[in-house]
mmCIF file of C-alpha atoms and ligand atoms in Angstrom:
data_model
loop_
_atom_site.group_PDB
_atom_site.id
_atom_site.type_symbol
_atom_site.label_atom_id
_atom_site.label_comp_id
_atom_site.label_asym_id
_atom_site.label_seq_id
_atom_site.Cartn_x
_atom_site.Cartn_y
_atom_site.Cartn_z
ATOM 1 C CA MET H 21 43.994 -6.965 -15.679
ATOM 2 C CA ALA H 22 43.781 -9.619 -12.969
ATOM 3 C CA ARG H 23 45.890 -12.822 -13.408
ATOM 4 C CA LEU H 24 43.740 -15.950 -12.876
ATOM 5 C CA LEU H 25 44.450 -19.472 -12.815
ATOM 6 C CA VAL H 26 41.994 -22.272 -13.724
ATOM 7 C CA VAL H 27 42.658 -25.770 -12.399
ATOM 8 C CA GLU H 28 40.246 -28.020 -13.971
ATOM 9 C CA ASP H 29 40.688 -31.430 -15.675
ATOM 10 C CA ASP H 30 37.514 -31.496 -17.597
ATOM 11 C CA GLN H 31 38.131 -30.290 -21.028
ATOM 12 C CA THR H 32 34.597 -28.800 -21.724
ATOM 13 C CA ILE H 33 34.345 -27.081 -18.308
ATOM 14 C CA GLY H 34 37.962 -25.754 -18.420
ATOM 15 C CA GLN H 35 37.521 -24.330 -21.926
ATOM 16 C CA VAL H 36 34.140 -22.551 -20.977
ATOM 17 C CA LEU H 37 35.645 -21.128 -17.867
ATOM 18 C CA GLN H 38 38.862 -19.917 -19.616
ATOM 19 C CA ALA H 39 36.982 -18.330 -22.554
ATOM 20 C CA SER H 40 34.377 -16.557 -20.311
ATOM 21 C CA LEU H 41 37.057 -15.280 -17.977
ATOM 22 C CA GLN H 42 39.219 -13.969 -21.006
ATOM 23 C CA GLN H 43 36.128 -12.334 -22.373
ATOM 24 C CA HIS H 44 35.767 -10.480 -19.010
ATOM 25 C CA GLY H 45 39.282 -9.038 -19.500
ATOM 26 C CA HIS H 46 41.388 -11.342 -17.371
ATOM 27 C CA ASP H 47 44.633 -12.907 -17.913
ATOM 28 C CA VAL H 48 43.824 -16.503 -17.576
ATOM 29 C CA ARG H 49 46.059 -19.704 -17.325
ATOM 30 C CA TRP H 50 44.675 -23.316 -17.271
ATOM 31 C CA GLN H 51 46.237 -26.168 -15.798
ATOM 32 C CA ARG H 52 44.587 -29.690 -15.896
ATOM 33 C CA THR H 53 46.288 -31.207 -12.783
ATOM 34 C CA GLY H 54 47.088 -30.435 -9.221
ATOM 35 C CA ARG H 55 51.001 -30.854 -10.051
ATOM 36 C CA ASP H 56 50.696 -28.565 -12.850
ATOM 37 C CA ALA H 57 48.894 -26.150 -10.972
ATOM 38 C CA LEU H 58 51.465 -25.995 -8.314
ATOM 39 C CA ARG H 59 54.219 -25.896 -10.770
ATOM 40 C CA ASP H 60 52.743 -22.847 -12.294
ATOM 41 C CA ALA H 61 51.923 -21.161 -8.715
ATOM 42 C CA ALA H 62 55.746 -21.576 -8.045
ATOM 43 C CA GLY H 63 56.791 -19.645 -11.204
ATOM 44 C CA ASN H 64 53.859 -16.984 -11.504
ATOM 45 C CA THR H 65 51.829 -14.793 -9.258
ATOM 46 C CA PHE H 66 48.037 -14.957 -9.511
ATOM 47 C CA ASP H 67 45.390 -12.792 -8.100
ATOM 48 C CA LEU H 68 42.834 -15.493 -7.950
ATOM 49 C CA ALA H 69 42.688 -19.204 -8.639
ATOM 50 C CA LEU H 70 39.709 -21.417 -9.396
ATOM 51 C CA ILE H 71 40.525 -24.888 -8.024
ATOM 52 C CA ASP H 72 38.490 -27.826 -8.952
ATOM 53 C CA LEU H 73 38.110 -30.341 -5.887
ATOM 54 C CA GLY H 74 38.104 -33.539 -8.126
ATOM 55 C CA LEU H 75 41.450 -33.533 -9.844
ATOM 56 C CA PRO H 76 43.089 -36.777 -11.197
ATOM 57 C CA ASP H 77 46.402 -36.534 -9.455
ATOM 58 C CA LEU H 78 45.986 -34.599 -6.092
ATOM 59 C CA ASP H 79 43.057 -33.990 -4.194
ATOM 60 C CA GLY H 80 41.876 -30.436 -4.505
ATOM 61 C CA THR H 81 42.048 -29.652 -0.872
ATOM 62 C CA GLU H 82 45.637 -30.722 -0.827
ATOM 63 C CA VAL H 83 46.393 -28.365 -3.725
ATOM 64 C CA CYS H 84 44.710 -25.639 -1.988
ATOM 65 C CA ARG H 85 46.639 -26.129 1.087
ATOM 66 C CA ARG H 86 50.061 -26.168 -0.874
ATOM 67 C CA PHE H 87 48.926 -23.338 -2.980
ATOM 68 C CA ARG H 88 48.234 -21.318 -0.041
ATOM 69 C CA GLU H 89 51.690 -21.763 1.178
ATOM 70 C CA ILE H 90 53.168 -20.711 -2.037
ATOM 71 C CA GLN H 91 50.920 -17.664 -2.639
ATOM 72 C CA PRO H 92 49.531 -16.426 0.567
ATOM 73 C CA ALA H 93 47.949 -13.408 -1.146
ATOM 74 C CA CYS H 94 46.166 -15.349 -3.939
ATOM 75 C CA VAL H 95 42.459 -15.472 -3.756
ATOM 76 C CA LEU H 96 41.405 -19.212 -3.629
ATOM 77 C CA VAL H 97 38.073 -20.381 -4.818
ATOM 78 C CA ILE H 98 37.205 -24.192 -4.803
ATOM 79 C CA VAL H 99 34.765 -25.457 -7.475
ATOM 80 C CA THR H 100 33.222 -28.742 -6.537
ATOM 81 C CA ALA H 101 30.704 -31.171 -8.025
ATOM 82 C CA ARG H 102 30.449 -32.733 -4.492
ATOM 83 C CA ALA H 103 27.606 -30.949 -2.855
ATOM 84 C CA GLU H 104 28.541 -32.422 0.473
ATOM 85 C CA GLU H 105 29.149 -29.735 2.975
ATOM 86 C CA MET H 106 32.080 -31.642 4.529
ATOM 87 C CA ASP H 107 34.168 -31.216 1.432
ATOM 88 C CA VAL H 108 33.455 -27.524 1.313
ATOM 89 C CA VAL H 109 34.445 -27.240 4.913
ATOM 90 C CA VAL H 110 37.559 -29.224 4.298
ATOM 91 C CA GLY H 111 38.391 -26.974 1.372
ATOM 92 C CA LEU H 112 37.905 -23.740 3.303
ATOM 93 C CA GLU H 113 40.035 -25.029 6.105
ATOM 94 C CA ALA H 114 42.756 -25.865 3.597
ATOM 95 C CA GLY H 115 43.014 -22.311 2.866
ATOM 96 C CA ALA H 116 40.273 -21.686 0.109
ATOM 97 C CA ASP H 117 38.561 -18.223 0.411
ATOM 98 C CA ASP H 118 35.207 -19.112 -1.128
ATOM 99 C CA TYR H 119 33.542 -22.095 -3.051
ATOM 100 C CA LEU H 120 31.278 -22.536 -6.173
ATOM 101 C CA THR H 121 29.336 -25.756 -6.931
ATOM 102 C CA LYS H 122 28.971 -27.327 -10.290
ATOM 103 C CA PRO H 123 27.535 -26.677 -12.617
ATOM 104 C CA VAL H 124 29.041 -23.386 -12.382
ATOM 105 C CA ARG H 125 26.687 -20.471 -13.384
ATOM 106 C CA LEU H 126 28.883 -17.901 -15.195
ATOM 107 C CA ALA H 127 26.942 -15.031 -14.048
ATOM 108 C CA GLU H 128 27.599 -15.999 -10.368
ATOM 109 C CA LEU H 129 31.161 -16.727 -10.989
ATOM 110 C CA HIS H 130 31.979 -13.383 -12.487
ATOM 111 C CA ALA H 131 30.092 -11.653 -9.516
ATOM 112 C CA ARG H 132 31.905 -13.438 -7.126
ATOM 113 C CA ILE H 133 35.458 -12.886 -8.765
ATOM 114 C CA ARG H 134 34.581 -9.188 -9.127
ATOM 115 C CA ALA H 135 33.626 -9.021 -5.462
ATOM 116 C CA HIS H 136 36.895 -10.672 -4.541
ATOM 117 C CA LEU H 137 39.268 -8.742 -6.800
ATOM 118 C CA ARG H 138 37.673 -5.446 -5.662
ATOM 119 C CA ARG H 139 38.149 -6.235 -2.076
ATOM 120 C CA GLU H 140 41.820 -6.973 -2.867
ATOM 121 C CA SER H 141 42.194 -3.769 -4.773
ATOM 122 C CA SER H 142 40.276 -1.574 -2.478
ATOM 123 C CA ALA H 143 42.889 -2.557 0.189
ATOM 124 C CA ASN H 144 45.865 -1.339 -1.838
ATOM 125 C CA GLU H 145 45.020 1.438 -4.266
ATOM 126 C CA ASP H 146 41.572 2.963 -3.502
ATOM 127 C CA ALA H 147 42.700 5.778 -1.183
ATOM 128 C CA GLU H 148 45.022 7.291 -3.879
ATOM 129 C CA LEU H 149 44.019 10.875 -4.739
ATOM 130 C CA VAL H 150 42.734 11.373 -8.247
ATOM 131 C CA GLU H 151 43.128 14.903 -9.874
ATOM 132 C CA ILE H 152 41.901 15.957 -13.324
ATOM 133 C CA GLY H 153 42.200 19.674 -14.076
ATOM 134 C CA GLN H 154 41.056 21.394 -10.962
ATOM 135 C CA LEU H 155 38.667 18.422 -10.274
ATOM 136 C CA ARG H 156 40.068 16.399 -7.086
ATOM 137 C CA ILE H 157 38.615 13.204 -5.921
ATOM 138 C CA ASP H 158 39.453 11.978 -2.544
ATOM 139 C CA PRO H 159 38.526 8.364 -2.316
ATOM 140 C CA ALA H 160 39.285 8.000 1.470
ATOM 141 C CA ALA H 161 37.003 10.978 2.392
ATOM 142 C CA ARG H 162 34.728 10.183 -0.463
ATOM 143 C CA ARG H 163 34.896 13.843 -1.596
ATOM 144 C CA VAL H 164 34.796 15.522 -4.902
ATOM 145 C CA THR H 165 35.775 19.073 -5.195
ATOM 146 C CA VAL H 166 36.511 21.720 -7.734
ATOM 147 C CA ALA H 167 38.803 24.308 -6.345
ATOM 148 C CA ASP H 168 36.875 25.130 -2.980
ATOM 149 C CA HIS H 169 33.467 24.046 -4.448
ATOM 150 C CA GLU H 170 32.380 20.556 -3.198
ATOM 151 C CA LEU H 171 30.233 18.475 -5.418
ATOM 152 C CA SER H 172 27.545 16.526 -3.652
ATOM 153 C CA LEU H 173 27.555 13.246 -5.124
ATOM 154 C CA ARG H 174 25.397 10.386 -3.982
ATOM 155 C CA ALA H 175 27.090 7.077 -3.311
ATOM 156 C CA LYS H 176 26.883 5.461 -6.806
ATOM 157 C CA GLU H 177 27.424 8.771 -8.478
ATOM 158 C CA PHE H 178 30.733 8.993 -6.482
ATOM 159 C CA ASP H 179 31.561 5.365 -7.532
ATOM 160 C CA LEU H 180 31.031 5.968 -11.176
ATOM 161 C CA MET H 181 32.908 9.149 -11.167
ATOM 162 C CA LEU H 182 35.792 7.722 -9.505
ATOM 163 C CA ARG H 183 35.721 4.647 -11.915
ATOM 164 C CA LEU H 184 35.766 6.947 -14.890
ATOM 165 C CA ALA H 185 38.406 9.346 -13.487
ATOM 166 C CA ARG H 186 40.714 6.484 -12.881
ATOM 167 C CA GLU H 187 41.135 6.138 -16.651
ATOM 168 C CA PRO H 188 40.643 9.718 -18.109
ATOM 169 C CA GLY H 189 40.560 9.763 -21.827
ATOM 170 C CA VAL H 190 39.697 5.999 -22.079
ATOM 171 C CA ALA H 191 36.306 4.871 -23.391
ATOM 172 C CA VAL H 192 34.803 2.424 -20.941
ATOM 173 C CA ARG H 193 32.121 -0.019 -21.914
ATOM 174 C CA ARG H 194 28.828 0.200 -20.467
ATOM 175 C CA GLU H 195 29.117 -3.233 -19.200
ATOM 176 C CA THR H 196 32.312 -2.640 -17.501
ATOM 177 C CA LEU H 197 30.890 0.459 -15.720
ATOM 178 C CA MET H 198 27.811 -1.556 -14.706
ATOM 179 C CA ALA H 199 29.850 -4.487 -13.299
ATOM 180 C CA ASP H 200 32.518 -2.287 -11.486
ATOM 181 C CA VAL H 201 30.201 0.138 -9.953
ATOM 182 C CA TRP H 202 26.910 -1.862 -9.462
ATOM 183 C CA ASP H 203 28.781 -5.045 -8.663
ATOM 184 C CA ALA H 204 26.378 -7.223 -10.543
ATOM 185 C CA GLN H 205 26.121 -8.845 -13.883
ATOM 186 C CA TRP H 206 23.558 -6.635 -15.789
ATOM 187 C CA PHE H 207 21.335 -8.394 -18.081
ATOM 188 C CA GLY H 208 18.638 -5.804 -18.654
ATOM 189 C CA SER H 209 18.407 -2.169 -19.173
ATOM 190 C CA THR H 210 21.412 -0.120 -18.240
ATOM 191 C CA LYS H 211 19.094 2.943 -17.897
ATOM 192 C CA THR H 212 20.549 3.322 -14.254
ATOM 193 C CA LEU H 213 23.749 4.087 -15.605
ATOM 194 C CA ASP H 214 22.574 6.957 -17.875
ATOM 195 C CA VAL H 215 20.655 8.442 -15.143
ATOM 196 C CA HIS H 216 23.751 8.475 -12.904
ATOM 197 C CA VAL H 217 25.804 10.043 -15.616
ATOM 198 C CA ALA H 218 23.190 12.652 -16.203
ATOM 199 C CA ALA H 219 23.233 13.616 -12.494
ATOM 200 C CA ILE H 220 27.049 13.847 -12.500
ATOM 201 C CA ARG H 221 27.081 15.895 -15.706
ATOM 202 C CA ARG H 222 24.771 18.323 -14.052
ATOM 203 C CA LYS H 223 26.717 18.673 -10.995
ATOM 204 C CA LEU H 224 29.917 19.082 -12.976
ATOM 205 C CA THR H 225 28.212 21.914 -14.893
ATOM 206 C CA GLU H 226 27.207 23.499 -11.668
ATOM 207 C CA ALA H 227 30.878 23.265 -10.412
ATOM 208 C CA ALA H 228 32.317 24.674 -13.683
ATOM 209 C CA GLY H 229 32.148 28.303 -12.268
ATOM 210 C CA ALA H 230 34.708 27.314 -9.801
ATOM 211 C CA GLY H 231 37.268 25.898 -12.064
ATOM 212 C CA GLN H 232 38.130 23.800 -15.035
ATOM 213 C CA VAL H 233 36.139 20.464 -14.978
ATOM 214 C CA PRO H 234 36.319 17.441 -17.060
ATOM 215 C CA GLU H 235 33.297 16.291 -19.232
ATOM 216 C CA ILE H 236 31.859 13.004 -19.621
ATOM 217 C CA ALA H 237 31.421 12.059 -23.265
ATOM 218 C CA THR H 238 29.015 9.569 -24.629
ATOM 219 C CA ILE H 239 30.590 6.908 -26.872
ATOM 220 C CA ARG H 240 27.474 5.734 -28.848
ATOM 221 C CA GLY H 241 27.190 1.982 -28.904
ATOM 222 C CA HIS H 242 29.965 1.639 -26.366
ATOM 223 C CA GLY H 243 29.993 3.553 -23.136
ATOM 224 C CA TYR H 244 31.421 6.649 -21.610
ATOM 225 C CA ARG H 245 34.724 8.492 -21.462
ATOM 226 C CA LEU H 246 35.959 11.154 -19.037
ATOM 227 C CA GLU H 247 37.514 13.932 -21.033
ATOM 228 C CA PRO H 248 40.054 16.093 -19.139
ATOM 229 C CA PRO H 249 39.548 19.637 -19.596
ATOM 230 C CA ALA H 250 41.709 21.221 -22.539
ATOM 231 C CA ALA H 251 44.918 22.722 -21.351
ATOM 232 C CA PRO H 252 44.690 26.464 -20.546
ATOM 233 C CA ALA H 253 45.684 28.377 -23.667
ATOM 234 C CA SER H 254 48.936 29.969 -23.046
ATOM 235 C CA GLY H 255 49.663 33.618 -23.360
HETATM 236 CA CA1 CA A 5 37.324 -32.791 -12.109
#
């Protein structure tokens, strides 16, 4: 769960942003002024902050500049009603990583946040080996093996496999899988997901001769869950 800070003085916009981000599984704090935001940043670590440029007390670019000094690793996204290119440039120079213009389209907001957070986490965690039963996933090499048998997975099949394998035994929502693997807000059919799951299942079945493999269980009306293989019976 990512820790997000919303800095926005407009009550309605702030509420919409906070609620929508929480619905997407983020831990969200909301501050209405630049000073409160900086105070919050001094006491809490955030993964990403959305900063309105038009704040009542401090200029948003000034908030960015100071925020950047307090938390160098936090992703800063400025939100501006001022469409002037100059404001955006000043904001980016003040330390912001990205910007959005008002009115903020939520689908775009979530897509951007996801892209930013993914970039952050891929730098830290993505190389970690995942082992479930005799299935072994090497994210750095993008290889999946069962004993000495290598599964030949296509790019998105690999990403989906890895996503499920990072939380074995956990039911993962379809929307979450679409968002994490396809990096897009998915409004239409999620047929793509089912097709990829079917392909992975087929390849897991083929590999089952080589050793114990997990299964992908369908959770009706919800999503999928990677089931670790049962522990071998003793004796
Ligand atoms: Ca404002």
